[in-house]
Amino acid sequence: MKLLLEKWQKFINEQTPQGVFVPHKHGRHESDIYIPPSTDLSKPVKIITYHHGFGSSRNKLRNMIQNRKYNKNVIIATPLYTRHPRDGGKGKARAILAPGYIKNVMDTIQNKTGQPINLERVRSIAHSAGGSSMRRWAKKEDPNLPHSSFDFLG
């Protein structure tokens, strides 16, 4: 119990008015997990996955996500697709996220904060080339997760 409290206190101390980013790795993919300052991990949370289009960098994504107000209890997970040449990589195609991504995100947050995650639902959003990546991942992700929607932003 003491270790959990210490983890939680350390996490709270790392919070800024802009929230906190938690680095995350799942298979071959790096991700950023963003926890806004308004998120209360002791309550049910929605995890939003954002699948970006070609040419998005970690800094662009962080600025876009961090400079918004969130009126819901959310966690934002942004897989970074970096293998394709149009994303700055040397591969021939974007790699699909491996199944288990959401569980891995939840485990990473719990390891960082000491707080187990009570998942309310998952919402996935994609922009441009992120649409095909999102659809291919969604077909393989755990069907028991409470997915509520997959939105393509064009």
JSON list of C-alpha atoms in Angstrom, two decimals:
[
{"chain": "A", "resi": 1, "resn": "MET", "atom": "CA", "xyz": [0.00, 0.00, 0.00]},
{"chain": "A", "resi": 2, "resn": "LYS", "atom": "CA", "xyz": [2.84, 2.39, 0.85]},
{"chain": "A", "resi": 3, "resn": "LEU", "atom": "CA", "xyz": [4.42, 1.78, -2.57]},
{"chain": "A", "resi": 4, "resn": "LEU", "atom": "CA", "xyz": [1.11, 2.61, -4.31]},
{"chain": "A", "resi": 5, "resn": "LEU", "atom": "CA", "xyz": [0.82, 5.84, -2.35]},
{"chain": "A", "resi": 6, "resn": "GLU", "atom": "CA", "xyz": [4.40, 6.76, -3.19]},
{"chain": "A", "resi": 7, "resn": "LYS", "atom": "CA", "xyz": [3.80, 6.10, -6.90]},
{"chain": "A", "resi": 8, "resn": "TRP", "atom": "CA", "xyz": [0.62, 8.16, -6.84]},
{"chain": "A", "resi": 9, "resn": "GLN", "atom": "CA", "xyz": [2.32, 11.06, -5.02]},
{"chain": "A", "resi": 10, "resn": "LYS", "atom": "CA", "xyz": [5.23, 11.01, -7.48]},
{"chain": "A", "resi": 11, "resn": "PHE", "atom": "CA", "xyz": [2.77, 11.06, -10.37]},
{"chain": "A", "resi": 12, "resn": "ILE", "atom": "CA", "xyz": [0.85, 14.00, -8.85]},
{"chain": "A", "resi": 13, "resn": "ASN", "atom": "CA", "xyz": [4.13, 15.89, -8.37]},
{"chain": "A", "resi": 14, "resn": "GLU", "atom": "CA", "xyz": [4.96, 15.40, -12.08]},
{"chain": "A", "resi": 15, "resn": "GLN", "atom": "CA", "xyz": [1.65, 16.94, -13.14]},
{"chain": "A", "resi": 16, "resn": "THR", "atom": "CA", "xyz": [1.80, 20.34, -14.76]},
{"chain": "A", "resi": 17, "resn": "PRO", "atom": "CA", "xyz": [-1.04, 22.70, -15.66]},
{"chain": "A", "resi": 18, "resn": "GLN", "atom": "CA", "xyz": [-0.83, 21.05, -19.10]},
{"chain": "A", "resi": 19, "resn": "GLY", "atom": "CA", "xyz": [-1.09, 17.47, -17.78]},
{"chain": "A", "resi": 20, "resn": "VAL", "atom": "CA", "xyz": [1.50, 14.71, -18.08]},
{"chain": "A", "resi": 21, "resn": "PHE", "atom": "CA", "xyz": [2.83, 12.59, -20.95]},
{"chain": "A", "resi": 22, "resn": "VAL", "atom": "CA", "xyz": [3.78, 8.99, -20.20]},
{"chain": "A", "resi": 23, "resn": "PRO", "atom": "CA", "xyz": [6.10, 7.32, -22.73]},
{"chain": "A", "resi": 24, "resn": "HIS", "atom": "CA", "xyz": [4.82, 3.94, -23.83]},
{"chain": "A", "resi": 25, "resn": "LYS", "atom": "CA", "xyz": [6.04, 1.06, -26.00]},
{"chain": "A", "resi": 26, "resn": "HIS", "atom": "CA", "xyz": [3.83, -1.67, -27.47]},
{"chain": "A", "resi": 27, "resn": "GLY", "atom": "CA", "xyz": [5.52, -4.12, -29.79]},
{"chain": "A", "resi": 28, "resn": "ARG", "atom": "CA", "xyz": [7.33, -2.08, -32.46]},
{"chain": "A", "resi": 29, "resn": "HIS", "atom": "CA", "xyz": [5.34, 1.05, -31.72]},
{"chain": "A", "resi": 30, "resn": "GLU", "atom": "CA", "xyz": [6.14, 3.90, -29.44]},
{"chain": "A", "resi": 31, "resn": "SER", "atom": "CA", "xyz": [3.22, 5.89, -28.11]},
{"chain": "A", "resi": 32, "resn": "ASP", "atom": "CA", "xyz": [2.53, 8.89, -26.00]},
{"chain": "A", "resi": 33, "resn": "ILE", "atom": "CA", "xyz": [-0.11, 8.55, -23.33]},
{"chain": "A", "resi": 34, "resn": "TYR", "atom": "CA", "xyz": [-1.47, 11.91, -22.27]},
{"chain": "A", "resi": 35, "resn": "ILE", "atom": "CA", "xyz": [-3.28, 12.36, -18.98]},
{"chain": "A", "resi": 36, "resn": "PRO", "atom": "CA", "xyz": [-4.94, 15.81, -18.83]},
{"chain": "A", "resi": 37, "resn": "PRO", "atom": "CA", "xyz": [-4.82, 17.64, -15.49]},
{"chain": "A", "resi": 38, "resn": "SER", "atom": "CA", "xyz": [-8.62, 17.30, -15.18]},
{"chain": "A", "resi": 39, "resn": "THR", "atom": "CA", "xyz": [-8.53, 13.47, -15.33]},
{"chain": "A", "resi": 40, "resn": "ASP", "atom": "CA", "xyz": [-9.36, 11.66, -12.10]},
{"chain": "A", "resi": 41, "resn": "LEU", "atom": "CA", "xyz": [-7.96, 8.12, -12.34]},
{"chain": "A", "resi": 42, "resn": "SER", "atom": "CA", "xyz": [-10.04, 7.01, -9.35]},
{"chain": "A", "resi": 43, "resn": "LYS", "atom": "CA", "xyz": [-13.17, 7.34, -11.55]},
{"chain": "A", "resi": 44, "resn": "PRO", "atom": "CA", "xyz": [-14.10, 5.49, -14.76]},
{"chain": "A", "resi": 45, "resn": "VAL", "atom": "CA", "xyz": [-12.11, 6.82, -17.72]},
{"chain": "A", "resi": 46, "resn": "LYS", "atom": "CA", "xyz": [-12.49, 6.84, -21.48]},
{"chain": "A", "resi": 47, "resn": "ILE", "atom": "CA", "xyz": [-9.37, 6.02, -23.46]},
{"chain": "A", "resi": 48, "resn": "ILE", "atom": "CA", "xyz": [-9.19, 7.84, -26.77]},
{"chain": "A", "resi": 49, "resn": "THR", "atom": "CA", "xyz": [-6.74, 6.54, -29.34]},
{"chain": "A", "resi": 50, "resn": "TYR", "atom": "CA", "xyz": [-5.68, 9.06, -31.98]},
{"chain": "A", "resi": 51, "resn": "HIS", "atom": "CA", "xyz": [-4.24, 7.60, -35.19]},
{"chain": "A", "resi": 52, "resn": "HIS", "atom": "CA", "xyz": [-2.43, 10.37, -37.07]},
{"chain": "A", "resi": 53, "resn": "GLY", "atom": "CA", "xyz": [-1.91, 10.95, -40.77]},
{"chain": "A", "resi": 54, "resn": "PHE", "atom": "CA", "xyz": [1.39, 11.02, -42.62]},
{"chain": "A", "resi": 55, "resn": "GLY", "atom": "CA", "xyz": [3.98, 13.53, -41.51]},
{"chain": "A", "resi": 56, "resn": "SER", "atom": "CA", "xyz": [2.94, 14.01, -37.88]},
{"chain": "A", "resi": 57, "resn": "SER", "atom": "CA", "xyz": [5.80, 14.26, -35.44]},
{"chain": "A", "resi": 58, "resn": "ARG", "atom": "CA", "xyz": [5.76, 13.56, -31.72]},
{"chain": "A", "resi": 59, "resn": "ASN", "atom": "CA", "xyz": [6.08, 17.30, -31.01]},
{"chain": "A", "resi": 60, "resn": "LYS", "atom": "CA", "xyz": [3.19, 18.23, -33.34]},
{"chain": "A", "resi": 61, "resn": "LEU", "atom": "CA", "xyz": [0.97, 15.61, -31.74]},
{"chain": "A", "resi": 62, "resn": "ARG", "atom": "CA", "xyz": [1.92, 16.64, -28.21]},
{"chain": "A", "resi": 63, "resn": "ASN", "atom": "CA", "xyz": [1.17, 20.31, -28.92]},
{"chain": "A", "resi": 64, "resn": "MET", "atom": "CA", "xyz": [-2.16, 19.47, -30.52]},
{"chain": "A", "resi": 65, "resn": "ILE", "atom": "CA", "xyz": [-3.28, 17.22, -27.65]},
{"chain": "A", "resi": 66, "resn": "GLN", "atom": "CA", "xyz": [-1.91, 19.28, -24.79]},
{"chain": "A", "resi": 67, "resn": "ASN", "atom": "CA", "xyz": [-3.38, 22.60, -25.88]},
{"chain": "A", "resi": 68, "resn": "ARG", "atom": "CA", "xyz": [-7.02, 21.53, -25.55]},
{"chain": "A", "resi": 69, "resn": "LYS", "atom": "CA", "xyz": [-9.47, 21.52, -22.69]},
{"chain": "A", "resi": 70, "resn": "TYR", "atom": "CA", "xyz": [-11.02, 18.21, -21.78]},
{"chain": "A", "resi": 71, "resn": "ASN", "atom": "CA", "xyz": [-14.37, 18.22, -20.00]},
{"chain": "A", "resi": 72, "resn": "LYS", "atom": "CA", "xyz": [-14.54, 14.42, -19.79]},
{"chain": "A", "resi": 73, "resn": "ASN", "atom": "CA", "xyz": [-12.50, 11.99, -17.73]},
{"chain": "A", "resi": 74, "resn": "VAL", "atom": "CA", "xyz": [-10.15, 10.87, -20.51]},
{"chain": "A", "resi": 75, "resn": "ILE", "atom": "CA", "xyz": [-6.74, 9.48, -21.33]},
{"chain": "A", "resi": 76, "resn": "ILE", "atom": "CA", "xyz": [-5.35, 10.06, -24.84]},
{"chain": "A", "resi": 77, "resn": "ALA", "atom": "CA", "xyz": [-3.10, 7.41, -26.40]},
{"chain": "A", "resi": 78, "resn": "THR", "atom": "CA", "xyz": [-1.31, 8.31, -29.63]},
{"chain": "A", "resi": 79, "resn": "PRO", "atom": "CA", "xyz": [0.54, 5.49, -31.38]},
{"chain": "A", "resi": 80, "resn": "LEU", "atom": "CA", "xyz": [3.42, 6.93, -33.37]},
{"chain": "A", "resi": 81, "resn": "TYR", "atom": "CA", "xyz": [3.57, 5.44, -36.84]},
{"chain": "A", "resi": 82, "resn": "THR", "atom": "CA", "xyz": [7.17, 6.04, -37.86]},
{"chain": "A", "resi": 83, "resn": "ARG", "atom": "CA", "xyz": [8.16, 3.23, -40.23]},
{"chain": "A", "resi": 84, "resn": "HIS", "atom": "CA", "xyz": [6.70, 4.64, -43.45]},
{"chain": "A", "resi": 85, "resn": "PRO", "atom": "CA", "xyz": [8.95, 7.01, -45.45]},
{"chain": "A", "resi": 86, "resn": "ARG", "atom": "CA", "xyz": [6.22, 9.70, -45.37]},
{"chain": "A", "resi": 87, "resn": "ASP", "atom": "CA", "xyz": [6.43, 9.54, -41.56]},
{"chain": "A", "resi": 88, "resn": "GLY", "atom": "CA", "xyz": [10.22, 9.92, -41.64]},
{"chain": "A", "resi": 89, "resn": "GLY", "atom": "CA", "xyz": [10.97, 6.18, -41.48]},
{"chain": "A", "resi": 90, "resn": "LYS", "atom": "CA", "xyz": [12.74, 3.73, -43.74]},
{"chain": "A", "resi": 91, "resn": "GLY", "atom": "CA", "xyz": [10.09, 0.98, -43.95]},
{"chain": "A", "resi": 92, "resn": "LYS", "atom": "CA", "xyz": [7.80, 0.23, -46.86]},
{"chain": "A", "resi": 93, "resn": "ALA", "atom": "CA", "xyz": [4.49, 0.47, -45.01]},
{"chain": "A", "resi": 94, "resn": "ARG", "atom": "CA", "xyz": [2.99, 1.41, -41.71]},
{"chain": "A", "resi": 95, "resn": "ALA", "atom": "CA", "xyz": [3.09, -1.41, -39.19]},
{"chain": "A", "resi": 96, "resn": "ILE", "atom": "CA", "xyz": [-0.24, -2.36, -37.65]},
{"chain": "A", "resi": 97, "resn": "LEU", "atom": "CA", "xyz": [-0.57, -1.99, -33.90]},
{"chain": "A", "resi": 98, "resn": "ALA", "atom": "CA", "xyz": [-0.37, -5.39, -32.24]},
{"chain": "A", "resi": 99, "resn": "PRO", "atom": "CA", "xyz": [-3.46, -6.66, -30.39]},
{"chain": "A", "resi": 100, "resn": "GLY", "atom": "CA", "xyz": [-3.52, -5.85, -26.68]},
{"chain": "A", "resi": 101, "resn": "TYR", "atom": "CA", "xyz": [-2.68, -2.17, -27.15]},
{"chain": "A", "resi": 102, "resn": "ILE", "atom": "CA", "xyz": [-5.41, -0.84, -24.83]},
{"chain": "A", "resi": 103, "resn": "LYS", "atom": "CA", "xyz": [-4.57, -3.32, -22.06]},
{"chain": "A", "resi": 104, "resn": "ASN", "atom": "CA", "xyz": [-0.91, -2.37, -22.42]},
{"chain": "A", "resi": 105, "resn": "VAL", "atom": "CA", "xyz": [-1.82, 1.35, -22.14]},
{"chain": "A", "resi": 106, "resn": "MET", "atom": "CA", "xyz": [-3.83, 0.63, -18.98]},
{"chain": "A", "resi": 107, "resn": "ASP", "atom": "CA", "xyz": [-1.00, -1.44, -17.46]},
{"chain": "A", "resi": 108, "resn": "THR", "atom": "CA", "xyz": [1.53, 1.32, -18.25]},
{"chain": "A", "resi": 109, "resn": "ILE", "atom": "CA", "xyz": [-0.63, 3.93, -16.48]},
{"chain": "A", "resi": 110, "resn": "GLN", "atom": "CA", "xyz": [-1.12, 1.66, -13.48]},
{"chain": "A", "resi": 111, "resn": "ASN", "atom": "CA", "xyz": [2.64, 1.01, -13.28]},
{"chain": "A", "resi": 112, "resn": "LYS", "atom": "CA", "xyz": [3.33, 4.75, -13.49]},
{"chain": "A", "resi": 113, "resn": "THR", "atom": "CA", "xyz": [0.67, 5.91, -11.03]},
{"chain": "A", "resi": 114, "resn": "GLY", "atom": "CA", "xyz": [-0.11, 2.90, -8.85]},
{"chain": "A", "resi": 115, "resn": "GLN", "atom": "CA", "xyz": [-3.78, 3.50, -9.70]},
{"chain": "A", "resi": 116, "resn": "PRO", "atom": "CA", "xyz": [-5.73, 0.69, -11.44]},
{"chain": "A", "resi": 117, "resn": "ILE", "atom": "CA", "xyz": [-7.75, 1.94, -14.41]},
{"chain": "A", "resi": 118, "resn": "ASN", "atom": "CA", "xyz": [-11.52, 1.51, -14.46]},
{"chain": "A", "resi": 119, "resn": "LEU", "atom": "CA", "xyz": [-12.18, 1.58, -18.21]},
{"chain": "A", "resi": 120, "resn": "GLU", "atom": "CA", "xyz": [-15.53, 3.05, -19.20]},
{"chain": "A", "resi": 121, "resn": "ARG", "atom": "CA", "xyz": [-15.01, 2.77, -22.96]},
{"chain": "A", "resi": 122, "resn": "VAL", "atom": "CA", "xyz": [-12.59, 3.21, -25.84]},
{"chain": "A", "resi": 123, "resn": "ARG", "atom": "CA", "xyz": [-13.03, 5.74, -28.62]},
{"chain": "A", "resi": 124, "resn": "SER", "atom": "CA", "xyz": [-10.71, 5.72, -31.61]},
{"chain": "A", "resi": 125, "resn": "ILE", "atom": "CA", "xyz": [-10.20, 8.70, -33.87]},
{"chain": "A", "resi": 126, "resn": "ALA", "atom": "CA", "xyz": [-8.18, 8.81, -37.08]},
{"chain": "A", "resi": 127, "resn": "HIS", "atom": "CA", "xyz": [-7.01, 11.46, -39.49]},
{"chain": "A", "resi": 128, "resn": "SER", "atom": "CA", "xyz": [-6.02, 10.86, -43.10]},
{"chain": "A", "resi": 129, "resn": "ALA", "atom": "CA", "xyz": [-3.63, 7.87, -43.40]},
{"chain": "A", "resi": 130, "resn": "GLY", "atom": "CA", "xyz": [-4.39, 7.01, -39.78]},
{"chain": "A", "resi": 131, "resn": "GLY", "atom": "CA", "xyz": [-7.79, 5.74, -40.92]},
{"chain": "A", "resi": 132, "resn": "SER", "atom": "CA", "xyz": [-6.51, 2.55, -42.52]},
{"chain": "A", "resi": 133, "resn": "SER", "atom": "CA", "xyz": [-4.16, 1.96, -39.58]},
{"chain": "A", "resi": 134, "resn": "MET", "atom": "CA", "xyz": [-7.05, 2.37, -37.13]},
{"chain": "A", "resi": 135, "resn": "ARG", "atom": "CA", "xyz": [-9.38, 0.05, -39.04]},
{"chain": "A", "resi": 136, "resn": "ARG", "atom": "CA", "xyz": [-6.77, -2.70, -39.37]},
{"chain": "A", "resi": 137, "resn": "TRP", "atom": "CA", "xyz": [-5.91, -2.46, -35.65]},
{"chain": "A", "resi": 138, "resn": "ALA", "atom": "CA", "xyz": [-9.57, -2.37, -34.55]},
{"chain": "A", "resi": 139, "resn": "LYS", "atom": "CA", "xyz": [-10.29, -5.68, -36.31]},
{"chain": "A", "resi": 140, "resn": "LYS", "atom": "CA", "xyz": [-7.60, -7.41, -34.24]},
{"chain": "A", "resi": 141, "resn": "GLU", "atom": "CA", "xyz": [-7.97, -5.65, -30.86]},
{"chain": "A", "resi": 142, "resn": "ASP", "atom": "CA", "xyz": [-9.74, -7.39, -27.98]},
{"chain": "A", "resi": 143, "resn": "PRO", "atom": "CA", "xyz": [-13.45, -7.69, -28.96]},
{"chain": "A", "resi": 144, "resn": "ASN", "atom": "CA", "xyz": [-14.44, -7.59, -25.28]},
{"chain": "A", "resi": 145, "resn": "LEU", "atom": "CA", "xyz": [-13.30, -3.99, -24.88]},
{"chain": "A", "resi": 146, "resn": "PRO", "atom": "CA", "xyz": [-16.12, -1.47, -24.61]},
{"chain": "A", "resi": 147, "resn": "HIS", "atom": "CA", "xyz": [-15.46, 0.24, -27.95]},
{"chain": "A", "resi": 148, "resn": "SER", "atom": "CA", "xyz": [-18.08, 2.81, -28.55]},
{"chain": "A", "resi": 149, "resn": "SER", "atom": "CA", "xyz": [-16.97, 4.42, -31.76]},
{"chain": "A", "resi": 150, "resn": "PHE", "atom": "CA", "xyz": [-14.41, 4.69, -34.50]},
{"chain": "A", "resi": 151, "resn": "ASP", "atom": "CA", "xyz": [-14.36, 8.09, -36.17]},
{"chain": "A", "resi": 152, "resn": "PHE", "atom": "CA", "xyz": [-12.54, 9.08, -39.32]},
{"chain": "A", "resi": 153, "resn": "LEU", "atom": "CA", "xyz": [-11.81, 12.82, -39.54]},
{"chain": "A", "resi": 154, "resn": "GLY", "atom": "CA", "xyz": [-10.86, 12.84, -43.21]}
]
